[in-house]
Amino acid sequence: DTTRILPAGNYYLTKVDVQAKGTLAVSGKVVLWCAGNVKFAADAKVNAGGVADQLWIVQSRCPAGSHTADNQVTLAGISSAAAVIYAPESFVHLAGKSQLAGAIVGRDVNLAGTSKLNGSAPSGTPFATSAALYGKRSVKVSGQAVVTGSVKSLGKITVEGQGQIVGSKEEIASI
């Protein structure tokens, strides 16, 4: 049950790991530049109840270390977050009952279980798209997962089981 409150600023990290029942809060605009894996474990709260535009998680090359193509962003269990996740070369996975309010850009994005993305394109973004969820290579929504907002991908968008996309979906050739 650890709580951390980050004041406004840029933070350069080798990884982000919010453990079960941990809380990460922000006061002001925070950007986490992460060179490694990002993980929110069961019942983690990350800017929960906050404004997504106030917490950006950018997984890319940064001074904290070198980026590898195997990096992942994972929200598991019943974790909840309000954030913009920008990880265009990484696998982004929401599983279990995890919930994210915000936006995602990932190489491959997978929502499974009963996870939910309550998405909206963030304002003033460096994104190459205005979608709430953008998969550079693929997007998969399965189980009973739900995406609310527009979904775009340069590759395949797959909806399986009782998964839902409540909004537009578009497989595009280029941006």
GROMACS .gro file of N, CA and C in nm:
model
  525
    1ASP      N    1   0.082  -0.119   0.000
    1ASP     CA    2   0.000   0.000   0.000
    1ASP      C    3   0.087   0.126   0.000
    2THR      N    4   0.171   0.139  -0.101
    2THR     CA    5   0.260   0.253  -0.111
    2THR      C    6   0.197   0.362  -0.197
    3THR      N    7   0.208   0.487  -0.154
    3THR     CA    8   0.157   0.600  -0.231
    3THR      C    9   0.272   0.694  -0.265
    4ARG      N   10   0.281   0.734  -0.391
    4ARG     CA   11   0.379   0.831  -0.437
    4ARG      C   12   0.304   0.944  -0.508
    5ILE      N   13   0.342   1.066  -0.479
    5ILE     CA   14   0.283   1.181  -0.547
    5ILE      C   15   0.397   1.253  -0.619
    6LEU      N   16   0.382   1.264  -0.751
    6LEU     CA   17   0.484   1.330  -0.832
    6LEU      C   18   0.441   1.473  -0.864
    7PRO      N   19   0.526   1.571  -0.832
    7PRO     CA   20   0.496   1.708  -0.874
    7PRO      C   21   0.519   1.722  -1.024
    8ALA      N   22   0.467   1.828  -1.082
    8ALA     CA   23   0.481   1.853  -1.226
    8ALA      C   24   0.627   1.843  -1.268
    9GLY      N   25   0.648   1.784  -1.387
    9GLY     CA   26   0.784   1.775  -1.439
    9GLY      C   27   0.803   1.656  -1.529
   10ASN      N   28   0.925   1.643  -1.580
   10ASN     CA   29   0.967   1.530  -1.662
   10ASN      C   30   1.052   1.438  -1.577
   11TYR      N   31   1.024   1.308  -1.586
   11TYR     CA   32   1.097   1.208  -1.509
   11TYR      C   33   1.153   1.104  -1.606
   12TYR      N   34   1.282   1.076  -1.596
   12TYR     CA   35   1.348   0.980  -1.685
   12TYR      C   36   1.376   0.854  -1.606
   13LEU      N   37   1.314   0.743  -1.648
   13LEU     CA   38   1.315   0.620  -1.570
   13LEU      C   39   1.359   0.501  -1.655
   14THR      N   40   1.413   0.399  -1.589
   14THR     CA   41   1.445   0.275  -1.660
   14THR      C   42   1.325   0.182  -1.663
   15LYS      N   43   1.231   0.197  -1.567
   15LYS     CA   44   1.107   0.119  -1.567
   15LYS      C   45   1.007   0.186  -1.475
   16VAL      N   46   0.880   0.150  -1.493
   16VAL     CA   47   0.774   0.195  -1.404
   16VAL      C   48   0.702   0.069  -1.357
   17ASP      N   49   0.695   0.050  -1.225
   17ASP     CA   50   0.632  -0.069  -1.170
   17ASP      C   51   0.550  -0.029  -1.048
   18VAL      N   52   0.420  -0.013  -1.068
   18VAL     CA   53   0.331   0.020  -0.956
   18VAL      C   54   0.273  -0.112  -0.906
   19GLN      N   55   0.315  -0.151  -0.788
   19GLN     CA   56   0.278  -0.281  -0.731
   19GLN      C   57   0.132  -0.285  -0.688
   20ALA      N   58   0.086  -0.406  -0.657
   20ALA     CA   59  -0.052  -0.428  -0.612
   20ALA      C   60  -0.087  -0.333  -0.498
   21LYS      N   61  -0.200  -0.270  -0.508
   21LYS     CA   62  -0.253  -0.174  -0.411
   21LYS      C   63  -0.168  -0.048  -0.397
   22GLY      N   64  -0.073  -0.029  -0.489
   22GLY     CA   65   0.008   0.093  -0.490
   22GLY      C   66  -0.068   0.206  -0.556
   23THR      N   67  -0.030   0.330  -0.522
   23THR     CA   68  -0.094   0.448  -0.578
   23THR      C   69   0.013   0.543  -0.629
   24LEU      N   70  -0.006   0.590  -0.752
   24LEU     CA   71   0.080   0.692  -0.810
   24LEU      C   72  -0.011   0.808  -0.847
   25ALA      N   73   0.010   0.922  -0.783
   25ALA     CA   74  -0.071   1.041  -0.810
   25ALA      C   75   0.019   1.150  -0.866
   26VAL      N   76  -0.041   1.246  -0.936
   26VAL     CA   77   0.035   1.357  -0.991
   26VAL      C   78  -0.028   1.489  -0.947
   27SER      N   79   0.057   1.589  -0.932
   27SER     CA   80   0.006   1.724  -0.905
   27SER      C   81   0.067   1.815  -1.012
   28GLY      N   82  -0.009   1.837  -1.116
   28GLY     CA   83   0.040   1.911  -1.232
   28GLY      C   84   0.073   1.816  -1.345
   29LYS      N   85   0.119   1.871  -1.456
   29LYS     CA   86   0.151   1.792  -1.576
   29LYS      C   87   0.279   1.713  -1.554
   30VAL      N   88   0.269   1.579  -1.564
   30VAL     CA   89   0.383   1.489  -1.544
   30VAL      C   90   0.405   1.407  -1.670
   31VAL      N   91   0.531   1.398  -1.712
   31VAL     CA   92   0.568   1.310  -1.824
   31VAL      C   93   0.670   1.211  -1.772
   32LEU      N   94   0.638   1.083  -1.782
   32LEU     CA   95   0.731   0.977  -1.745
   32LEU      C   96   0.795   0.924  -1.873
   33TRP      N   97   0.923   0.950  -1.891
   33TRP     CA   98   0.998   0.900  -2.005
   33TRP      C   99   1.060   0.768  -1.960
   34CYS      N  100   1.017   0.659  -2.018
   34CYS     CA  101   1.059   0.528  -1.969
   34CYS      C  102   1.130   0.447  -2.077
   35ALA      N  103   1.247   0.396  -2.045
   35ALA     CA  104   1.324   0.316  -2.140
   35ALA      C  105   1.294   0.167  -2.127
   36GLY      N  106   1.221   0.125  -2.025
   36GLY     CA  107   1.193  -0.017  -2.003
   36GLY      C  108   1.045  -0.043  -1.988
   37ASN      N  109   1.014  -0.153  -1.925
   37ASN     CA  110   0.875  -0.195  -1.910
   37ASN      C  111   0.797  -0.105  -1.814
   38VAL      N  112   0.666  -0.094  -1.842
   38VAL     CA  113   0.573  -0.022  -1.756
   38VAL      C  114   0.470  -0.124  -1.711
   39LYS      N  115   0.450  -0.135  -1.579
   39LYS     CA  116   0.355  -0.234  -1.527
   39LYS      C  117   0.275  -0.176  -1.413
   40PHE      N  118   0.142  -0.187  -1.425
   40PHE     CA  119   0.052  -0.153  -1.316
   40PHE      C  120  -0.010  -0.285  -1.271
   41ALA      N  121   0.022  -0.330  -1.152
   41ALA     CA  122  -0.023  -0.460  -1.102
   41ALA      C  123  -0.165  -0.450  -1.045
   42ALA      N  124  -0.213  -0.564  -0.999
   42ALA     CA  125  -0.349  -0.575  -0.946
   42ALA      C  126  -0.381  -0.465  -0.846
   43ASP      N  127  -0.492  -0.400  -0.867
   43ASP     CA  128  -0.544  -0.297  -0.779
   43ASP      C  129  -0.454  -0.175  -0.765
   44ALA      N  130  -0.365  -0.153  -0.862
   44ALA     CA  131  -0.284  -0.031  -0.863
   44ALA      C  132  -0.371   0.085  -0.908
   45LYS      N  133  -0.346   0.202  -0.854
   45LYS     CA  134  -0.419   0.324  -0.890
   45LYS      C  135  -0.316   0.425  -0.942
   46VAL      N  136  -0.331   0.464  -1.067
   46VAL     CA  137  -0.236   0.556  -1.129
   46VAL      C  138  -0.312   0.678  -1.181
   47ASN      N  139  -0.296   0.790  -1.115
   47ASN     CA  140  -0.368   0.912  -1.148
   47ASN      C  141  -0.519   0.885  -1.153
   48ALA      N  142  -0.562   0.788  -1.075
   48ALA     CA  143  -0.704   0.746  -1.074
   48ALA      C  144  -0.792   0.864  -1.036
   49GLY      N  145  -0.894   0.887  -1.115
   49GLY     CA  146  -0.983   0.998  -1.091
   49GLY      C  147  -0.928   1.131  -1.141
   50GLY      N  148  -0.806   1.129  -1.193
   50GLY     CA  149  -0.744   1.251  -1.243
   50GLY      C  150  -0.774   1.273  -1.391
   51VAL      N  151  -0.709   1.370  -1.449
   51VAL     CA  152  -0.725   1.403  -1.591
   51VAL      C  153  -0.613   1.336  -1.669
   52ALA      N  154  -0.649   1.261  -1.773
   52ALA     CA  155  -0.551   1.184  -1.850
   52ALA      C  156  -0.439   1.271  -1.905
   53ASP      N  157  -0.471   1.391  -1.953
   53ASP     CA  158  -0.369   1.480  -2.010
   53ASP      C  159  -0.265   1.524  -1.908
   54GLN      N  160  -0.289   1.502  -1.779
   54GLN     CA  161  -0.193   1.541  -1.676
   54GLN      C  162  -0.082   1.438  -1.655
   55LEU      N  163  -0.101   1.315  -1.709
   55LEU     CA  164   0.001   1.211  -1.696
   55LEU      C  165   0.027   1.148  -1.831
   56TRP      N  166   0.146   1.170  -1.884
   56TRP     CA  167   0.188   1.108  -2.009
   56TRP      C  168   0.295   1.006  -1.976
   57ILE      N  169   0.278   0.886  -2.029
   57ILE     CA  170   0.378   0.781  -2.014
   57ILE      C  171   0.434   0.757  -2.153
   58VAL      N  172   0.559   0.795  -2.173
   58VAL     CA  173   0.623   0.786  -2.303
   58VAL      C  174   0.730   0.679  -2.295
   59GLN      N  175   0.710   0.572  -2.369
   59GLN     CA  176   0.808   0.464  -2.367
   59GLN      C  177   0.887   0.470  -2.497
   60SER      N  178   1.010   0.516  -2.485
   60SER     CA  179   1.095   0.532  -2.603
   60SER      C  180   1.238   0.549  -2.557
   61ARG      N  181   1.325   0.575  -2.652
   61ARG     CA  182   1.465   0.601  -2.616
   61ARG      C  183   1.470   0.726  -2.529
   62CYS      N  184   1.545   0.717  -2.423
   62CYS     CA  185   1.558   0.834  -2.337
   62CYS      C  186   1.689   0.824  -2.261
   63PRO      N  187   1.731   0.930  -2.195
   63PRO     CA  188   1.859   0.929  -2.125
   63PRO      C  189   1.872   0.819  -2.019
   64ALA      N  190   1.759   0.765  -1.971
   64ALA     CA  191   1.767   0.665  -1.864
   64ALA      C  192   1.817   0.530  -1.912
   65GLY      N  193   1.819   0.506  -2.042
   65GLY     CA  194   1.866   0.377  -2.093
   65GLY      C  195   1.822   0.356  -2.235
   66SER      N  196   1.856   0.242  -2.290
   66SER     CA  197   1.821   0.218  -2.430
   66SER      C  198   1.695   0.136  -2.441
   67HIS      N  199   1.620   0.166  -2.543
   67HIS     CA  200   1.490   0.102  -2.569
   67HIS      C  201   1.511  -0.028  -2.648
   68THR      N  202   1.433  -0.130  -2.616
   68THR     CA  203   1.434  -0.251  -2.697
   68THR      C  204   1.293  -0.276  -2.749
   69ALA      N  205   1.285  -0.350  -2.859
   69ALA     CA  206   1.155  -0.378  -2.921
   69ALA      C  207   1.069  -0.467  -2.833
   70ASP      N  208   1.127  -0.527  -2.729
   70ASP     CA  209   1.052  -0.618  -2.644
   70ASP      C  210   0.983  -0.547  -2.527
   71ASN      N  211   0.993  -0.418  -2.519
   71ASN     CA  212   0.931  -0.345  -2.409
   71ASN      C  213   0.780  -0.359  -2.412
   72GLN      N  214   0.721  -0.357  -2.291
   72GLN     CA  215   0.577  -0.371  -2.277
   72GLN      C  216   0.521  -0.269  -2.180
   73VAL      N  217   0.394  -0.237  -2.202
   73VAL     CA  218   0.316  -0.159  -2.107
   73VAL      C  219   0.200  -0.249  -2.069
   74THR      N  220   0.185  -0.279  -1.939
   74THR     CA  221   0.083  -0.373  -1.894
   74THR      C  222   0.001  -0.315  -1.780
   75LEU      N  223  -0.130  -0.318  -1.795
   75LEU     CA  224  -0.222  -0.290  -1.686
   75LEU      C  225  -0.291  -0.422  -1.657
   76ALA      N  226  -0.281  -0.470  -1.533
   76ALA     CA  227  -0.332  -0.602  -1.500
   76ALA      C  228  -0.427  -0.597  -1.381
   77GLY      N  229  -0.496  -0.710  -1.360
   77GLY     CA  230  -0.585  -0.721  -1.245
   77GLY      C  231  -0.696  -0.618  -1.251
   78ILE      N  232  -0.715  -0.549  -1.141
   78ILE     CA  233  -0.819  -0.445  -1.137
   78ILE      C  234  -0.754  -0.307  -1.125
   79SER      N  235  -0.640  -0.292  -1.193
   79SER     CA  236  -0.571  -0.162  -1.190
   79SER      C  237  -0.653  -0.057  -1.264
   80SER      N  238  -0.635   0.067  -1.225
   80SER     CA  239  -0.705   0.176  -1.293
   80SER      C  240  -0.608   0.292  -1.311
   81ALA      N  241  -0.623   0.361  -1.425
   81ALA     CA  242  -0.533   0.471  -1.456
   81ALA      C  243  -0.604   0.575  -1.541
   82ALA      N  244  -0.558   0.698  -1.529
   82ALA     CA  245  -0.597   0.806  -1.619
   82ALA      C  246  -0.467   0.860  -1.675
   83ALA      N  247  -0.441   0.832  -1.803
   83ALA     CA  248  -0.312   0.867  -1.861
   83ALA      C  249  -0.317   0.860  -2.013
   84VAL      N  250  -0.217   0.920  -2.073
   84VAL     CA  251  -0.191   0.904  -2.215
   84VAL      C  252  -0.069   0.815  -2.225
   85ILE      N  253  -0.083   0.702  -2.292
   85ILE     CA  254   0.028   0.608  -2.308
   85ILE      C  255   0.077   0.618  -2.452
   86TYR      N  256   0.202   0.660  -2.467
   86TYR     CA  257   0.263   0.674  -2.599
   86TYR      C  258   0.381   0.578  -2.605
   87ALA      N  259   0.358   0.463  -2.667
   87ALA     CA  260   0.459   0.357  -2.676
   87ALA      C  261   0.455   0.297  -2.817
   88PRO      N  262   0.492   0.375  -2.919
   88PRO     CA  263   0.470   0.334  -3.057
   88PRO      C  264   0.551   0.213  -3.104
   89GLU      N  265   0.652   0.173  -3.027
   89GLU     CA  266   0.731   0.055  -3.065
   89GLU      C  267   0.714  -0.059  -2.965
   90SER      N  268   0.610  -0.053  -2.884
   90SER     CA  269   0.593  -0.151  -2.776
   90SER      C  270   0.458  -0.220  -2.780
   91PHE      N  271   0.450  -0.333  -2.710
   91PHE     CA  272   0.328  -0.408  -2.691
   91PHE      C  273   0.256  -0.347  -2.571
   92VAL      N  274   0.129  -0.309  -2.589
   92VAL     CA  275   0.049  -0.252  -2.480
   92VAL      C  276  -0.064  -0.350  -2.452
   93HIS      N  277  -0.076  -0.392  -2.326
   93HIS     CA  278  -0.174  -0.496  -2.289
   93HIS      C  279  -0.254  -0.453  -2.167
   94LEU      N  280  -0.386  -0.450  -2.182
   94LEU     CA  281  -0.478  -0.430  -2.070
   94LEU      C  282  -0.546  -0.563  -2.046
   95ALA      N  283  -0.540  -0.613  -1.923
   95ALA     CA  284  -0.594  -0.745  -1.893
   95ALA      C  285  -0.677  -0.741  -1.766
   96GLY      N  286  -0.748  -0.851  -1.742
   96GLY     CA  287  -0.830  -0.860  -1.622
   96GLY      C  288  -0.941  -0.757  -1.624
   97LYS      N  289  -0.958  -0.686  -1.513
   97LYS     CA  290  -1.059  -0.581  -1.502
   97LYS      C  291  -0.995  -0.442  -1.506
   98SER      N  292  -0.878  -0.432  -1.567
   98SER     CA  293  -0.809  -0.303  -1.570
   98SER      C  294  -0.888  -0.200  -1.649
   99GLN      N  295  -0.871  -0.074  -1.609
   99GLN     CA  296  -0.942   0.036  -1.674
   99GLN      C  297  -0.845   0.151  -1.698
  100LEU      N  298  -0.855   0.208  -1.818
  100LEU     CA  299  -0.774   0.324  -1.852
  100LEU      C  300  -0.864   0.432  -1.909
  101ALA      N  301  -0.856   0.550  -1.853
  101ALA     CA  302  -0.922   0.668  -1.909
  101ALA      C  303  -0.811   0.747  -1.977
  102GLY      N  304  -0.821   0.766  -2.108
  102GLY     CA  305  -0.716   0.838  -2.177
  102GLY      C  306  -0.698   0.790  -2.319
  103ALA      N  307  -0.572   0.775  -2.360
  103ALA     CA  308  -0.542   0.737  -2.498
  103ALA      C  309  -0.421   0.644  -2.500
  104ILE      N  310  -0.412   0.564  -2.607
  104ILE     CA  311  -0.301   0.470  -2.623
  104ILE      C  312  -0.250   0.479  -2.767
  105VAL      N  313  -0.118   0.486  -2.781
  105VAL     CA  314  -0.050   0.461  -2.908
  105VAL      C  315   0.049   0.350  -2.879
  106GLY      N  316   0.039   0.239  -2.949
  106GLY     CA  317   0.129   0.127  -2.929
  106GLY      C  318   0.157   0.056  -3.060
  107ARG      N  319   0.262  -0.025  -3.063
  107ARG     CA  320   0.290  -0.106  -3.182
  107ARG      C  321   0.181  -0.210  -3.199
  108ASP      N  322   0.161  -0.290  -3.096
  108ASP     CA  323   0.054  -0.390  -3.091
  108ASP      C  324  -0.022  -0.364  -2.962
  109VAL      N  325  -0.154  -0.350  -2.970
  109VAL     CA  326  -0.236  -0.318  -2.853
  109VAL      C  327  -0.338  -0.429  -2.835
  110ASN      N  328  -0.346  -0.484  -2.713
  110ASN     CA  329  -0.436  -0.595  -2.685
  110ASN      C  330  -0.516  -0.564  -2.558
  111LEU      N  331  -0.649  -0.565  -2.570
  111LEU     CA  332  -0.737  -0.554  -2.454
  111LEU      C  333  -0.806  -0.687  -2.438
  112ALA      N  334  -0.799  -0.746  -2.318
  112ALA     CA  335  -0.857  -0.877  -2.293
  112ALA      C  336  -0.932  -0.876  -2.161
  113GLY      N  337  -0.996  -0.989  -2.129
  113GLY     CA  338  -1.072  -0.998  -2.005
  113GLY      C  339  -1.191  -0.904  -2.009
  114THR      N  340  -1.210  -0.828  -1.903
  114THR     CA  341  -1.316  -0.728  -1.900
  114THR      C  342  -1.255  -0.588  -1.892
  115SER      N  343  -1.136  -0.574  -1.946
  115SER     CA  344  -1.068  -0.445  -1.942
  115SER      C  345  -1.145  -0.340  -2.022
  116LYS      N  346  -1.120  -0.214  -1.988
  116LYS     CA  347  -1.193  -0.104  -2.053
  116LYS      C  348  -1.097   0.010  -2.084
  117LEU      N  349  -1.113   0.066  -2.203
  117LEU     CA  350  -1.047   0.190  -2.238
  117LEU      C  351  -1.156   0.292  -2.265
  118ASN      N  352  -1.165   0.392  -2.178
  118ASN     CA  353  -1.255   0.504  -2.200
  118ASN      C  354  -1.170   0.611  -2.264
  119GLY      N  355  -1.166   0.606  -2.397
  119GLY     CA  356  -1.068   0.684  -2.468
  119GLY      C  357  -1.116   0.813  -2.527
  120SER      N  358  -1.021   0.903  -2.538
  120SER     CA  359  -1.040   1.027  -2.612
  120SER      C  360  -0.902   1.073  -2.654
  121ALA      N  361  -0.893   1.126  -2.775
  121ALA     CA  362  -0.764   1.175  -2.822
  121ALA      C  363  -0.723   1.294  -2.736
  122PRO      N  364  -0.601   1.292  -2.686
  122PRO     CA  365  -0.556   1.402  -2.602
  122PRO      C  366  -0.537   1.530  -2.683
  123SER      N  367  -0.545   1.642  -2.614
  123SER     CA  368  -0.528   1.770  -2.682
  123SER      C  369  -0.380   1.802  -2.698
  124GLY      N  370  -0.348   1.870  -2.808
  124GLY     CA  371  -0.211   1.915  -2.831
  124GLY      C  372  -0.110   1.803  -2.832
  125THR      N  373  -0.135   1.698  -2.909
  125THR     CA  374  -0.050   1.580  -2.904
  125THR      C  375   0.052   1.576  -3.017
  126PRO      N  376   0.160   1.500  -2.995
  126PRO     CA  377   0.253   1.473  -3.103
  126PRO      C  378   0.207   1.351  -3.185
  127PHE      N  379   0.089   1.296  -3.149
  127PHE     CA  380   0.040   1.178  -3.217
  127PHE      C  381   0.021   1.206  -3.365
  128ALA      N  382   0.042   1.104  -3.444
  128ALA     CA  383   0.018   1.115  -3.588
  128ALA      C  384  -0.129   1.088  -3.619
  129THR      N  385  -0.210   1.070  -3.518
  129THR     CA  386  -0.351   1.038  -3.537
  129THR      C  387  -0.432   1.103  -3.426
  130SER      N  388  -0.560   1.120  -3.451
  130SER     CA  389  -0.648   1.176  -3.350
  130SER      C  390  -0.731   1.067  -3.282
  131ALA      N  391  -0.695   0.942  -3.300
  131ALA     CA  392  -0.769   0.831  -3.242
  131ALA      C  393  -0.741   0.818  -3.092
  132ALA      N  394  -0.838   0.764  -3.020
  132ALA     CA  395  -0.819   0.735  -2.877
  132ALA      C  396  -0.728   0.613  -2.861
  133LEU      N  397  -0.733   0.522  -2.958
  133LEU     CA  398  -0.649   0.402  -2.957
  133LEU      C  399  -0.590   0.384  -3.096
  134TYR      N  400  -0.457   0.381  -3.102
  134TYR     CA  401  -0.389   0.365  -3.230
  134TYR      C  402  -0.289   0.252  -3.218
  135GLY      N  403  -0.306   0.149  -3.299
  135GLY     CA  404  -0.212   0.038  -3.305
  135GLY      C  405  -0.130   0.049  -3.431
  136LYS      N  406  -0.002   0.068  -3.417
  136LYS     CA  407   0.084   0.085  -3.533
  136LYS      C  408   0.081  -0.041  -3.620
  137ARG      N  409   0.079  -0.159  -3.556
  137ARG     CA  410   0.077  -0.284  -3.631
  137ARG      C  411  -0.054  -0.360  -3.614
  138SER      N  412  -0.111  -0.360  -3.492
  138SER     CA  413  -0.236  -0.435  -3.471
  138SER      C  414  -0.308  -0.388  -3.346
  139VAL      N  415  -0.440  -0.413  -3.346
  139VAL     CA  416  -0.525  -0.390  -3.229
  139VAL      C  417  -0.613  -0.513  -3.214
  140LYS      N  418  -0.621  -0.566  -3.092
  140LYS     CA  419  -0.707  -0.681  -3.065
  140LYS      C  420  -0.789  -0.652  -2.940
  141VAL      N  421  -0.921  -0.669  -2.951
  141VAL     CA  422  -1.013  -0.651  -2.839
  141VAL      C  423  -1.085  -0.785  -2.824
  142SER      N  424  -1.064  -0.851  -2.709
  142SER     CA  425  -1.121  -0.986  -2.693
  142SER      C  426  -1.184  -1.003  -2.555
  143GLY      N  427  -1.242  -1.121  -2.535
  143GLY     CA  428  -1.312  -1.147  -2.408
  143GLY      C  429  -1.434  -1.059  -2.400
  144GLN      N  430  -1.444  -0.981  -2.294
  144GLN     CA  431  -1.553  -0.884  -2.278
  144GLN      C  432  -1.496  -0.743  -2.268
  145ALA      N  433  -1.378  -0.723  -2.323
  145ALA     CA  434  -1.313  -0.593  -2.320
  145ALA      C  435  -1.392  -0.493  -2.404
  146VAL      N  436  -1.387  -0.367  -2.362
  146VAL     CA  437  -1.461  -0.261  -2.431
  146VAL      C  438  -1.369  -0.141  -2.453
  147VAL      N  439  -1.371  -0.091  -2.577
  147VAL     CA  440  -1.302   0.034  -2.610
  147VAL      C  441  -1.409   0.135  -2.645
  148THR      N  442  -1.410   0.247  -2.576
  148THR     CA  443  -1.501   0.357  -2.608
  148THR      C  444  -1.416   0.467  -2.670
  149GLY      N  445  -1.442   0.497  -2.796
  149GLY     CA  446  -1.364   0.597  -2.867
  149GLY      C  447  -1.318   0.541  -3.000
  150SER      N  448  -1.255   0.624  -3.081
  150SER     CA  449  -1.212   0.581  -3.214
  150SER      C  450  -1.086   0.495  -3.206
  151VAL      N  451  -1.079   0.397  -3.296
  151VAL     CA  452  -0.967   0.303  -3.302
  151VAL      C  453  -0.912   0.305  -3.445
  152LYS      N  454  -0.780   0.321  -3.456
  152LYS     CA  455  -0.715   0.318  -3.587
  152LYS      C  456  -0.593   0.229  -3.580
  153SER      N  457  -0.561   0.167  -3.695
  153SER     CA  458  -0.441   0.084  -3.702
  153SER      C  459  -0.389   0.083  -3.844
  154LEU      N  460  -0.256   0.080  -3.856
  154LEU     CA  461  -0.195   0.059  -3.987
  154LEU      C  462  -0.207  -0.086  -4.028
  155GLY      N  463  -0.239  -0.173  -3.934
  155GLY     CA  464  -0.256  -0.316  -3.959
  155GLY      C  465  -0.398  -0.360  -3.932
  156LYS      N  466  -0.410  -0.475  -3.872
  156LYS     CA  467  -0.540  -0.540  -3.850
  156LYS      C  468  -0.602  -0.497  -3.717
  157ILE      N  469  -0.734  -0.475  -3.720
  157ILE     CA  470  -0.813  -0.453  -3.599
  157ILE      C  471  -0.902  -0.576  -3.583
  158THR      N  472  -0.885  -0.649  -3.474
  158THR     CA  473  -0.958  -0.773  -3.450
  158THR      C  474  -1.045  -0.759  -3.326
  159VAL      N  475  -1.171  -0.799  -3.338
  159VAL     CA  476  -1.263  -0.801  -3.224
  159VAL      C  477  -1.311  -0.946  -3.211
  160GLU      N  478  -1.286  -1.007  -3.093
  160GLU     CA  479  -1.322  -1.147  -3.070
  160GLU      C  480  -1.411  -1.161  -2.948
  161GLY      N  481  -1.481  -1.274  -2.940
  161GLY     CA  482  -1.567  -1.302  -2.825
  161GLY      C  483  -1.673  -1.195  -2.813
  162GLN      N  484  -1.689  -1.142  -2.692
  162GLN     CA  485  -1.786  -1.036  -2.668
  162GLN      C  486  -1.718  -0.898  -2.661
  163GLY      N  487  -1.595  -0.891  -2.712
  163GLY     CA  488  -1.524  -0.765  -2.715
  163GLY      C  489  -1.601  -0.663  -2.797
  164GLN      N  490  -1.585  -0.535  -2.762
  164GLN     CA  491  -1.659  -0.428  -2.831
  164GLN      C  492  -1.573  -0.306  -2.855
  165ILE      N  493  -1.598  -0.243  -2.968
  165ILE     CA  494  -1.546  -0.109  -2.994
  165ILE      C  495  -1.668  -0.020  -3.011
  166VAL      N  496  -1.684   0.073  -2.917
  166VAL     CA  497  -1.796   0.166  -2.920
  166VAL      C  498  -1.741   0.297  -2.976
  167GLY      N  499  -1.744   0.309  -3.105
  167GLY     CA  500  -1.685   0.422  -3.175
  167GLY      C  501  -1.640   0.375  -3.311
  168SER      N  502  -1.575   0.462  -3.384
  168SER     CA  503  -1.532   0.426  -3.519
  168SER      C  504  -1.406   0.340  -3.513
  169LYS      N  505  -1.388   0.258  -3.616
  169LYS     CA  506  -1.265   0.182  -3.630
  169LYS      C  507  -1.221   0.191  -3.775
  170GLU      N  508  -1.090   0.205  -3.793
  170GLU     CA  509  -1.038   0.225  -3.928
  170GLU      C  510  -0.901   0.161  -3.942
  171GLU      N  511  -0.890   0.071  -4.040
  171GLU     CA  512  -0.762   0.015  -4.078
  171GLU      C  513  -0.710   0.102  -4.193
  172ILE      N  514  -0.598   0.167  -4.171
  172ILE     CA  515  -0.550   0.264  -4.268
  172ILE      C  516  -0.416   0.221  -4.328
  173ALA      N  517  -0.395   0.263  -4.451
  173ALA     CA  518  -0.272   0.226  -4.522
  173ALA      C  519  -0.154   0.310  -4.475
  174SER      N  520  -0.177   0.435  -4.447
  174SER     CA  521  -0.071   0.523  -4.398
  174SER      C  522  -0.133   0.646  -4.335
  175ILE      N  523  -0.052   0.717  -4.260
  175ILE     CA  524  -0.104   0.837  -4.194
  175ILE      C  525  -0.046   0.958  -4.263
   0.00000   0.00000   0.00000
